PDB file of C-alpha atoms and ligand atoms in Angstrom:
ATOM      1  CA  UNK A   1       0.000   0.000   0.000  1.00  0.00           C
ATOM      2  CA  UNK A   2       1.151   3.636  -0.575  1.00  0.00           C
ATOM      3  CA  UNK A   3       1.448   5.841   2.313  1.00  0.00           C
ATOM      4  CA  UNK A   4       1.693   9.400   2.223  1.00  0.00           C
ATOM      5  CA  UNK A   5       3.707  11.407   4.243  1.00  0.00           C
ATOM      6  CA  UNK A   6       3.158   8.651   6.847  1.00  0.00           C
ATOM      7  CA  UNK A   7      -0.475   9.211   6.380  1.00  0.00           C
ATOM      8  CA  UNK A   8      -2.557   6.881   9.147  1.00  0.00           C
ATOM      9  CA  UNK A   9      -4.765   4.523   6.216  1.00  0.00           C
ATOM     10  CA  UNK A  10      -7.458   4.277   9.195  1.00  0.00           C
ATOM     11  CA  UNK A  11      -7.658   7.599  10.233  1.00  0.00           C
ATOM     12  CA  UNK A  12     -10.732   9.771  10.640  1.00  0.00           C
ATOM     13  CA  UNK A  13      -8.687  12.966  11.213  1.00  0.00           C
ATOM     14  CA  UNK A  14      -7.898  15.955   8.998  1.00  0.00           C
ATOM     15  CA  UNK A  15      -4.997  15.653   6.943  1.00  0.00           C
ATOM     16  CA  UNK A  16      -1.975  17.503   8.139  1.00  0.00           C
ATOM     17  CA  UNK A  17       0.167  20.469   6.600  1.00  0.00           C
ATOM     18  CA  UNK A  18       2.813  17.827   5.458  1.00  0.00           C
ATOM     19  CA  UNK A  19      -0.146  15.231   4.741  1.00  0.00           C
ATOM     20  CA  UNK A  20      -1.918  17.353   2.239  1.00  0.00           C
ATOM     21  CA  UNK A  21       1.328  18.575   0.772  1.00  0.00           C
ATOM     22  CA  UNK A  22       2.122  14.638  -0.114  1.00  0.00           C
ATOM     23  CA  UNK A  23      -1.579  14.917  -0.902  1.00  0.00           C
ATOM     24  CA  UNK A  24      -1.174  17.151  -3.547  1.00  0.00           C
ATOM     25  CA  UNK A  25       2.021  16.126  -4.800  1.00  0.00           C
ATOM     26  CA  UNK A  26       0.701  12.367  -4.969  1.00  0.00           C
ATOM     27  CA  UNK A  27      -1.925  14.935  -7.549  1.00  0.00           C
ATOM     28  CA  UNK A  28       0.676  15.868  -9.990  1.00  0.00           C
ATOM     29  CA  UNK A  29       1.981  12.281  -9.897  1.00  0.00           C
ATOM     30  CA  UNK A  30      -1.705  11.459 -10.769  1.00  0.00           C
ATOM     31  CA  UNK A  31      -2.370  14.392 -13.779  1.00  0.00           C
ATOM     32  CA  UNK A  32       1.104  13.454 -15.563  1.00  0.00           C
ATOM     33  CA  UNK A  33       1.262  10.089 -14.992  1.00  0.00           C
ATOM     34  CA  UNK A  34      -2.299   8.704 -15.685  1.00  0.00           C
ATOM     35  CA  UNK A  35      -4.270  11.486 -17.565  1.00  0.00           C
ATOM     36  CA  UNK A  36      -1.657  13.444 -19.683  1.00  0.00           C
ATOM     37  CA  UNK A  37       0.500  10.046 -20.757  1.00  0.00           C
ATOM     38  CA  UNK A  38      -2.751   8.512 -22.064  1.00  0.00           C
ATOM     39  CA  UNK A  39      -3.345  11.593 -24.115  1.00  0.00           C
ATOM     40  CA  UNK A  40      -5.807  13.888 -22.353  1.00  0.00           C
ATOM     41  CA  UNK A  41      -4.271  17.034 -23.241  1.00  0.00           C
ATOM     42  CA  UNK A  42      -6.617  20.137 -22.524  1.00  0.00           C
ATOM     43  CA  UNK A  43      -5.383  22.155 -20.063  1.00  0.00           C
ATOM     44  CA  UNK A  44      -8.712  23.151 -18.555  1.00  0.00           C
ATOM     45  CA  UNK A  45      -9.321  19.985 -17.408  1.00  0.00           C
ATOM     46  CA  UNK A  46      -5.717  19.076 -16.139  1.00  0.00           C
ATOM     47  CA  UNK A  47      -6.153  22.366 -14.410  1.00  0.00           C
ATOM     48  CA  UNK A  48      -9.693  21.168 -12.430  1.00  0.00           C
ATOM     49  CA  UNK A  49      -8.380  17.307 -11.882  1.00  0.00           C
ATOM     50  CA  UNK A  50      -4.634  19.024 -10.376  1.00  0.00           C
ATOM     51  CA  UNK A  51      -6.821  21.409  -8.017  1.00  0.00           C
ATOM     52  CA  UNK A  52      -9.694  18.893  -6.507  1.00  0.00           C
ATOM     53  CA  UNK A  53      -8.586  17.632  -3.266  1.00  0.00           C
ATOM     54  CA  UNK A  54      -9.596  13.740  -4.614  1.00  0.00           C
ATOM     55  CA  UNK A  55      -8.537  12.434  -1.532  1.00  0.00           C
ATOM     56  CA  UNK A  56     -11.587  14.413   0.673  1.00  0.00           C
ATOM     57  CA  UNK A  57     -14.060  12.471  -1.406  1.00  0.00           C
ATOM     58  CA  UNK A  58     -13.249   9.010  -0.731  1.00  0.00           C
ATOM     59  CA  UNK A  59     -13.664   6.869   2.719  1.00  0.00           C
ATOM     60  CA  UNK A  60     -10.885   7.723   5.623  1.00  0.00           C
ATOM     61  CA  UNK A  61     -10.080   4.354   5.085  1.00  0.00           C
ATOM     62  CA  UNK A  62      -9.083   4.549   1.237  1.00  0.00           C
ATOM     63  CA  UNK A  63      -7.503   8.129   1.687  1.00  0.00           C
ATOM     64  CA  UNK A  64      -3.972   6.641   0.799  1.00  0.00           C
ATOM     65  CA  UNK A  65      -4.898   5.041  -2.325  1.00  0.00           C
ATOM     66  CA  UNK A  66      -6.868   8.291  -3.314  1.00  0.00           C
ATOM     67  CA  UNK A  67      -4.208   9.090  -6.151  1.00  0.00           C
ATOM     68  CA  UNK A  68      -4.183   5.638  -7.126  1.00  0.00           C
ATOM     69  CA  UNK A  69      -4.480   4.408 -11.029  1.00  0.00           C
ATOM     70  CA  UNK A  70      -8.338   3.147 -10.400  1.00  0.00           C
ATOM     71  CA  UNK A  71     -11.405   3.065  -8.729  1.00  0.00           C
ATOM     72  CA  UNK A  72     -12.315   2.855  -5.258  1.00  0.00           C
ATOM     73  CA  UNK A  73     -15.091   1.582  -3.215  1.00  0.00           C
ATOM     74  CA  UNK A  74     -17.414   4.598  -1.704  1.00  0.00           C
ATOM     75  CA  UNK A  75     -20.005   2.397   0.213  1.00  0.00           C
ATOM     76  CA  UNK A  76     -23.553   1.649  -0.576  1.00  0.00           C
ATOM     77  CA  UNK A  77     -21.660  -0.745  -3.097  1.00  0.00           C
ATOM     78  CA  UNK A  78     -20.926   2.062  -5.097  1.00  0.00           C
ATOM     79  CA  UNK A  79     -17.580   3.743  -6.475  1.00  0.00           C
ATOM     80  CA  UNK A  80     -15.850   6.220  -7.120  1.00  0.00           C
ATOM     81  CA  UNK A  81     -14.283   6.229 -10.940  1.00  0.00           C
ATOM     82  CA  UNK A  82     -10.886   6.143 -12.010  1.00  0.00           C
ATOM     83  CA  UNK A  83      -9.520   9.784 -12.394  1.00  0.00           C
ATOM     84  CA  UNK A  84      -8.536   8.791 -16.090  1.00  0.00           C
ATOM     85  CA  UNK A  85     -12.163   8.206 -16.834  1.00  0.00           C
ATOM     86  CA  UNK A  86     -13.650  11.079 -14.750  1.00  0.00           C
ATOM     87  CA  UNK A  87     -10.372  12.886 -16.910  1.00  0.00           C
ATOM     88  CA  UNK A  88     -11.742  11.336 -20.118  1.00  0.00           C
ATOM     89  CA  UNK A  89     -15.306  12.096 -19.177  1.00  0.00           C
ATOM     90  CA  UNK A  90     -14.726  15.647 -18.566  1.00  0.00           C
ATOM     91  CA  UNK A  91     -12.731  16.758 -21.835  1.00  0.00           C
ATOM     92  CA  UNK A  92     -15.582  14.656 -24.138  1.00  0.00           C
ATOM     93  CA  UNK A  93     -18.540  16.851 -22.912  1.00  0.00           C
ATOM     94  CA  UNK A  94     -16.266  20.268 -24.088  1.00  0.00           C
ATOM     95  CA  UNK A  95     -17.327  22.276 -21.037  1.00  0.00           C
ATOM     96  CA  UNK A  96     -17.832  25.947 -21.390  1.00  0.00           C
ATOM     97  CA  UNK A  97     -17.724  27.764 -18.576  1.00  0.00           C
ATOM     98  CA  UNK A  98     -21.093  28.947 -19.405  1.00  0.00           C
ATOM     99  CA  UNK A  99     -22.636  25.630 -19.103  1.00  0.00           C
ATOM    100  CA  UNK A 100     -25.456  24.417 -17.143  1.00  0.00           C
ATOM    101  CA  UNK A 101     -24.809  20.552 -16.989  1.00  0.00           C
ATOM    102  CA  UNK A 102     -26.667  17.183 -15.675  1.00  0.00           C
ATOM    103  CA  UNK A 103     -24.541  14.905 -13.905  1.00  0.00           C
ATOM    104  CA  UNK A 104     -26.975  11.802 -13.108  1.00  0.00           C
ATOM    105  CA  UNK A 105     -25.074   9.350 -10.733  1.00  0.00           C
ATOM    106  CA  UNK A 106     -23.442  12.004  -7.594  1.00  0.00           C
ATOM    107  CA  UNK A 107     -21.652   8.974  -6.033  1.00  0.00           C
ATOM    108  CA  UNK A 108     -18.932  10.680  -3.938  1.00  0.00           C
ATOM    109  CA  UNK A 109     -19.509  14.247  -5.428  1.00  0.00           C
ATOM    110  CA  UNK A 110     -16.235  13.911  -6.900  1.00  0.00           C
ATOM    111  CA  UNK A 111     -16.625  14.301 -10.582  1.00  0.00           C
ATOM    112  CA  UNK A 112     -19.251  17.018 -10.252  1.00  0.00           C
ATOM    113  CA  UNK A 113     -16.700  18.678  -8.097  1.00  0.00           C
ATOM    114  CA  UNK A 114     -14.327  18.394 -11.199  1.00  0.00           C
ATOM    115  CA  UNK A 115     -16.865  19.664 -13.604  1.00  0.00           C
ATOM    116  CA  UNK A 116     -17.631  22.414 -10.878  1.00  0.00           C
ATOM    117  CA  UNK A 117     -14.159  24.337 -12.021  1.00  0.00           C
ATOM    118  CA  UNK A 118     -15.056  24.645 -15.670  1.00  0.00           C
ATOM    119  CA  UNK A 119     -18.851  25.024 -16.653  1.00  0.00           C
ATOM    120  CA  UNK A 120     -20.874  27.730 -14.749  1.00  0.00           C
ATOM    121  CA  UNK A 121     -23.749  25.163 -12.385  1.00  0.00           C
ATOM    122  CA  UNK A 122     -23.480  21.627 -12.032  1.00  0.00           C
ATOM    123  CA  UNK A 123     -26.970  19.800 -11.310  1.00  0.00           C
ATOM    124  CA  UNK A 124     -26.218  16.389 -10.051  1.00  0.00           C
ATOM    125  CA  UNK A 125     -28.741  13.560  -9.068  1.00  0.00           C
ATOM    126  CA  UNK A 126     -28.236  10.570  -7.101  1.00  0.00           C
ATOM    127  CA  UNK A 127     -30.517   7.476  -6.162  1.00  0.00           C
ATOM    128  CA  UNK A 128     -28.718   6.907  -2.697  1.00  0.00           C
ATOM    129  CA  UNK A 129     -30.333   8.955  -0.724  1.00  0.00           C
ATOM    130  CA  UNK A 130     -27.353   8.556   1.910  1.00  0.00           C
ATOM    131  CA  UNK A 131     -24.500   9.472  -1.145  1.00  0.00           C
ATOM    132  CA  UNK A 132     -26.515  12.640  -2.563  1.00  0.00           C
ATOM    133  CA  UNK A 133     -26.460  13.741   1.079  1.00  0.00           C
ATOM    134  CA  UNK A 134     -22.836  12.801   2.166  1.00  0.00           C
ATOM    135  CA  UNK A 135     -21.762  14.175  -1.364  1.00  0.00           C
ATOM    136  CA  UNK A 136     -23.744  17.518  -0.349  1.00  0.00           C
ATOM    137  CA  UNK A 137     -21.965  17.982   2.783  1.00  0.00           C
ATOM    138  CA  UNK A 138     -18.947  17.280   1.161  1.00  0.00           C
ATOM    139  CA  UNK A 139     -19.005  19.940  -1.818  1.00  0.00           C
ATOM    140  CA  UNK A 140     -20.262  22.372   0.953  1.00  0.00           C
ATOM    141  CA  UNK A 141     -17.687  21.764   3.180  1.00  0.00           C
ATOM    142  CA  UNK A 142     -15.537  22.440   0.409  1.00  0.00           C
ATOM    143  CA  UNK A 143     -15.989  25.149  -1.122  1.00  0.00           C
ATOM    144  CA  UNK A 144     -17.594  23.872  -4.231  1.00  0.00           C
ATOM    145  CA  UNK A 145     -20.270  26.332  -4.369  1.00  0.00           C
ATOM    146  CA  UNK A 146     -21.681  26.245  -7.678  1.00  0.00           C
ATOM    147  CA  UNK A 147     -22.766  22.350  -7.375  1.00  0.00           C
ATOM    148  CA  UNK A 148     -26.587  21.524  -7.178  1.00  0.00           C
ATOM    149  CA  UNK A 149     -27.525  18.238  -5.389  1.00  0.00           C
ATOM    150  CA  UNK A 150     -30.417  16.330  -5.203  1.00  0.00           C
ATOM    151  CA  UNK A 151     -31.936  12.496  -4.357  1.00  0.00           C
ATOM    152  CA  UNK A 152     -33.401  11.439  -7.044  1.00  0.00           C
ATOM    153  CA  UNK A 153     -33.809   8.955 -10.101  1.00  0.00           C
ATOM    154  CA  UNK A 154     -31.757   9.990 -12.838  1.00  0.00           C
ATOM    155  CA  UNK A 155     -34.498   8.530 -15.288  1.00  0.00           C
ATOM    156  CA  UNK A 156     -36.128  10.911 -15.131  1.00  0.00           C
ATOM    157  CA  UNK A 157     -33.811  13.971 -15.300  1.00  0.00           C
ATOM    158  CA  UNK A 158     -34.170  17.299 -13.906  1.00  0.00           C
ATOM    159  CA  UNK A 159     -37.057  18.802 -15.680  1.00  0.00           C
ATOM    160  CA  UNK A 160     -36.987  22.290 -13.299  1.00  0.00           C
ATOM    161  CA  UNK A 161     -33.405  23.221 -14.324  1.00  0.00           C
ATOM    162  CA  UNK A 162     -33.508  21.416 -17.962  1.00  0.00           C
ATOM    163  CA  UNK A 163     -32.667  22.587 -20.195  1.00  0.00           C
ATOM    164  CA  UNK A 164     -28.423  21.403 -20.063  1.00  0.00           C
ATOM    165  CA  UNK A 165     -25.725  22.407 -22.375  1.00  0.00           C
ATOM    166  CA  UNK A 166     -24.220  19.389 -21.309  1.00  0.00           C
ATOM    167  CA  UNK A 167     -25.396  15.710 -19.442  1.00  0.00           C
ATOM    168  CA  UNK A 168     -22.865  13.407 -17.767  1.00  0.00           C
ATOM    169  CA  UNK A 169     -24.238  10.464 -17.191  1.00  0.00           C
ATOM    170  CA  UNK A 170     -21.758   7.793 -14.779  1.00  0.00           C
ATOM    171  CA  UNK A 171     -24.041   5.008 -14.122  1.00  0.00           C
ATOM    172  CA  UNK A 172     -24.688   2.255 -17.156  1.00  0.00           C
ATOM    173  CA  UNK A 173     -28.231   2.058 -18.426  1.00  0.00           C
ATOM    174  CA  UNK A 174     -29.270  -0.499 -20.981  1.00  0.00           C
ATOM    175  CA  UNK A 175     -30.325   2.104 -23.065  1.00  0.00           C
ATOM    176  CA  UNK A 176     -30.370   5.960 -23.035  1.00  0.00           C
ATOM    177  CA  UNK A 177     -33.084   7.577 -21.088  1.00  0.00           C
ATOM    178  CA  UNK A 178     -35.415   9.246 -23.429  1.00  0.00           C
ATOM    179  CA  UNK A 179     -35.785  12.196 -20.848  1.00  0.00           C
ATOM    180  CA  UNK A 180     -32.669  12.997 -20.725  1.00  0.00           C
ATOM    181  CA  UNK A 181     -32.278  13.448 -24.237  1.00  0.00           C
ATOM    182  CA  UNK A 182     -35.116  15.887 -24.318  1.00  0.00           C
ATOM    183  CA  UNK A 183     -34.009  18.061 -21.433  1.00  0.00           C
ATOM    184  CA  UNK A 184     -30.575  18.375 -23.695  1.00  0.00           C
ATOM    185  CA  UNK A 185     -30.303  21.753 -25.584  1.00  0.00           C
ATOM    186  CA  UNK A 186     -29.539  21.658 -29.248  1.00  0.00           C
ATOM    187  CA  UNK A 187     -26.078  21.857 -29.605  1.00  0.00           C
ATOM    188  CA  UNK A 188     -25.884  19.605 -26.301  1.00  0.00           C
ATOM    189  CA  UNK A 189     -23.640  17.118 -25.492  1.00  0.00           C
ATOM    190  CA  UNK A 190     -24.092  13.981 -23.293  1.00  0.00           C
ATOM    191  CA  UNK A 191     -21.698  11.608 -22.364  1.00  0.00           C
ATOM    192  CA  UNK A 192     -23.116   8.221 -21.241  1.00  0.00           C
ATOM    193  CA  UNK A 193     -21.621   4.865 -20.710  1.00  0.00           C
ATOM    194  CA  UNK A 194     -24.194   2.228 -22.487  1.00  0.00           C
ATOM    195  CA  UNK A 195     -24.663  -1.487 -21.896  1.00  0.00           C
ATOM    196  CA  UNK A 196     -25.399  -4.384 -19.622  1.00  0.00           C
ATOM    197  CA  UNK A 197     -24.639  -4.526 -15.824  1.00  0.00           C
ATOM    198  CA  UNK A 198     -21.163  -6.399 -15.589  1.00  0.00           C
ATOM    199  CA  UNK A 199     -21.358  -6.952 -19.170  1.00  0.00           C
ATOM    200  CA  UNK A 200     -19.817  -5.111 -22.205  1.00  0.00           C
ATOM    201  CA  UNK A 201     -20.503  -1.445 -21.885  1.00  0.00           C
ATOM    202  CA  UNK A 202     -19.298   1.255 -24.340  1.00  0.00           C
ATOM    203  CA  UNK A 203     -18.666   5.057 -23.396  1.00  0.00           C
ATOM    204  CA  UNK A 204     -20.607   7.028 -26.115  1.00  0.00           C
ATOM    205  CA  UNK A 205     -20.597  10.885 -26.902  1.00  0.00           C
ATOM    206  CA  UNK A 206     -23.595  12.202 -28.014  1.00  0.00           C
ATOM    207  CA  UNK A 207     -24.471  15.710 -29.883  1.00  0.00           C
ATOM    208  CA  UNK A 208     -27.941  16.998 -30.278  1.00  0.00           C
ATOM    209  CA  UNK A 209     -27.912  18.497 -33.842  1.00  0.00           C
ATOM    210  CA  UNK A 210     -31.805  19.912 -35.036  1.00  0.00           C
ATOM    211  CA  UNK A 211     -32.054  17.284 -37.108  1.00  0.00           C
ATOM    212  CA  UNK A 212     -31.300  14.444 -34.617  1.00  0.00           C
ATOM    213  CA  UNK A 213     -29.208  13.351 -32.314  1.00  0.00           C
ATOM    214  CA  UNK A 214     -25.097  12.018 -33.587  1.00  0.00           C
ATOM    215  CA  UNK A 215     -24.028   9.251 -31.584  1.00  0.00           C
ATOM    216  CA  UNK A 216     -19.880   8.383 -31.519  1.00  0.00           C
ATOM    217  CA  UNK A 217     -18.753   5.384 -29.183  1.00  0.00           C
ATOM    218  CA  UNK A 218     -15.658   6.316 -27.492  1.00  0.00           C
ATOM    219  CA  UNK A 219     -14.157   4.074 -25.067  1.00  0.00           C
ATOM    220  CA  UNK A 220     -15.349   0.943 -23.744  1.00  0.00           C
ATOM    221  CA  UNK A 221     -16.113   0.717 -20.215  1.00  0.00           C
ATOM    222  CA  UNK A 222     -17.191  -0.886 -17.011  1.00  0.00           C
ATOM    223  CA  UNK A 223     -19.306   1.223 -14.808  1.00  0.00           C
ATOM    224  CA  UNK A 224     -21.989   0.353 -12.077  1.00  0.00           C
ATOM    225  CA  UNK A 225     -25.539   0.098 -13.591  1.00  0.00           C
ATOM    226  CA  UNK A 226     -28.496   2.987 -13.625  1.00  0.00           C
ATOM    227  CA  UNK A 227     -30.994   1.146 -11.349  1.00  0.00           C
ATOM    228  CA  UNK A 228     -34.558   2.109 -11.707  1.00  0.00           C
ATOM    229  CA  UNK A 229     -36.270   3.016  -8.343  1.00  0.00           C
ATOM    230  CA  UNK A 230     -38.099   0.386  -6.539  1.00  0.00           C
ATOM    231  CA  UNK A 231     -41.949   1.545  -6.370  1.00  0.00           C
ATOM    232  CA  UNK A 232     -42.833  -1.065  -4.089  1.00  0.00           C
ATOM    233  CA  UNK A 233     -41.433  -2.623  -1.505  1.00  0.00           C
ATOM    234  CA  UNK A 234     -40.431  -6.205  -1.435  1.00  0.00           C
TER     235      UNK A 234
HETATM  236  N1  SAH B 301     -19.727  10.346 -10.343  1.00  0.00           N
HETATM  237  C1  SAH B 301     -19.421   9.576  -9.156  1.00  0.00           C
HETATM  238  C2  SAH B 301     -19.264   8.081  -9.418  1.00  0.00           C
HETATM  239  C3  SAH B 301     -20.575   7.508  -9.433  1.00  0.00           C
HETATM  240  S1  SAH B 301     -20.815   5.780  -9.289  1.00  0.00           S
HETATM  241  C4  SAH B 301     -18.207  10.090  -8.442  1.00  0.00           C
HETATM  242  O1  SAH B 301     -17.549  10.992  -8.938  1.00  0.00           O
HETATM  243  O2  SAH B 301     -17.944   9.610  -7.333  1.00  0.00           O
HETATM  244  C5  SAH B 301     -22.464   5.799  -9.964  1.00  0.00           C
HETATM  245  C6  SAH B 301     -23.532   6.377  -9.072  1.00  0.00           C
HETATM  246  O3  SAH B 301     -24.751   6.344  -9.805  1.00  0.00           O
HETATM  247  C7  SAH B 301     -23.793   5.571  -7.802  1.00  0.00           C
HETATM  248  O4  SAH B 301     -23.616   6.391  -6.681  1.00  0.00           O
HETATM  249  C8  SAH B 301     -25.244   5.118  -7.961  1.00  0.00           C
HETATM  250  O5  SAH B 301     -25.959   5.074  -6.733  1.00  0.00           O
HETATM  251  C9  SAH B 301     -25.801   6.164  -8.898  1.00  0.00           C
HETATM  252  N2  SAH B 301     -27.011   5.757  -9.616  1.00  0.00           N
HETATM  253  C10 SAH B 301     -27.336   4.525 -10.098  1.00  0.00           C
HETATM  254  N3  SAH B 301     -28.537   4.565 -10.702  1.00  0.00           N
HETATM  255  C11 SAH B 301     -28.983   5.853 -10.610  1.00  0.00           C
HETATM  256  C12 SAH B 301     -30.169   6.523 -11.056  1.00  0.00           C
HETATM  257  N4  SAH B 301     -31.149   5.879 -11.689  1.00  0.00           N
HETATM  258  N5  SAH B 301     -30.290   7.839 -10.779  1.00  0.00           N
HETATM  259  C13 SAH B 301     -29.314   8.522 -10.118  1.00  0.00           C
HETATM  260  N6  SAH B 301     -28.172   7.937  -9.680  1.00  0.00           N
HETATM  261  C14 SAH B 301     -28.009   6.617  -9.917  1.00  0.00           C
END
């Protein structure tokens, strides 16, 4: 296991000065090593994934792997993506830092937290009610002030704040969500990881053109599925 600046793995206290310095050198490491090598080269984005504190969005207990090469497990079986992919994510959507963009799928807070330094509002939905809370306190906490969060099925979109210049999507449905297509503006992009639970999944970018929509598969993928709400109980 890595340890940081003799970082305590366990530990539910702050960081210290010399622990978030290793923090945020352990950052660089991360942004040169993993995102820029594989080709990610827009310096907007390795501006935002050099700056968020990674680290403050992941479990005390998996703080010292937070600048590792993968994902990591957030509770409520959920995780928290690799940085390439959040990386990947983030330069495919183009954000303008006028945006107004959907992230369905909160998990940690992490990625919207990312998105946060480049578009203008993040509005970010999460079917845990526990994560869209935890992930709430966290962007507060933070500093992350221009992040909307909210419980809630990302099926259905957010049809009060729609409609988005851009939707990140970072759970796996079967098939796109016909809602969230419509609350996309034309000239929108989504970004949306399509395909079976544990099966074959493929990253695709989509653009909203007025005379449909242009679909491009990008990467192939494995993330956590889209679940539907349960309406009744078992
Ligand atoms: N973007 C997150 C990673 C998310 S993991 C981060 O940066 O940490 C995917 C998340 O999607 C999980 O937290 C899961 O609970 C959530 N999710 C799954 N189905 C959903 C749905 N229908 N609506 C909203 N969120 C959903």
């Amino acid at each position: 296991m890595l340890t940081l600046g003799g970082f305590d793995p366990g530990s539910t206290r702050p960081p210290s000065a010399a622990e978030e310095a290793a923090f945020e050198a352990a950052r660089t490491r991360m942004v040169r090593d993993q995102i820029a090598a594989r080709g990610i080269k827009d310096d907007r984005v390795l501006g935002a994934m050099a700056r968020v504190p990674r680290h403050e969005f992941v479990p005390a207990a998996q703080r010292s792997l937070a600048y590792e090469d993968g994902p990591l497990p957030i509770g409520h079986g959920q995780t928290i993506s690799q940085p390439y992919i959040v990386a990947f994510m983030t330069a495919a959507l183009d954000p303008q830092p006028t945006d107004r963009v959907l992230e369905v799928g909160t998990g940690s807070g992490y990625q919207a937290a990312v998105l946060s330094q480049l578009v203008a509002v993040v509005y970010s939905l999460e079917i845990v009610e526990p994560l869209a809370r935890r992930a709430e306190a966290d962007l507060k906490r933070l500093g992350f002030r221009n992040v909307r969060v909210r419980p809630g099925d990302g099926n259905l979109g957010w049809p009060g704040a729609a409609p988005f210049d851009a939707v990140i999507v970072t759970c796996a449905p079967e098939r796109i969500p016909k809602a969230l297509v419509d609350q996309l503006k034309v000239g929108g992009r989504m970004i949306v990881p399509v395909g079976p639970n544990g099966g074959a999944q493929e990253l695709y970018l989509l653009r909203k053109h007025p005379e449909g929509l242009e679909t491009q598969a990008v990467l192939p993928v494995r993330f956590v599925p889209m679940v539907a709400p349960k309406v009744l109980d078992p």
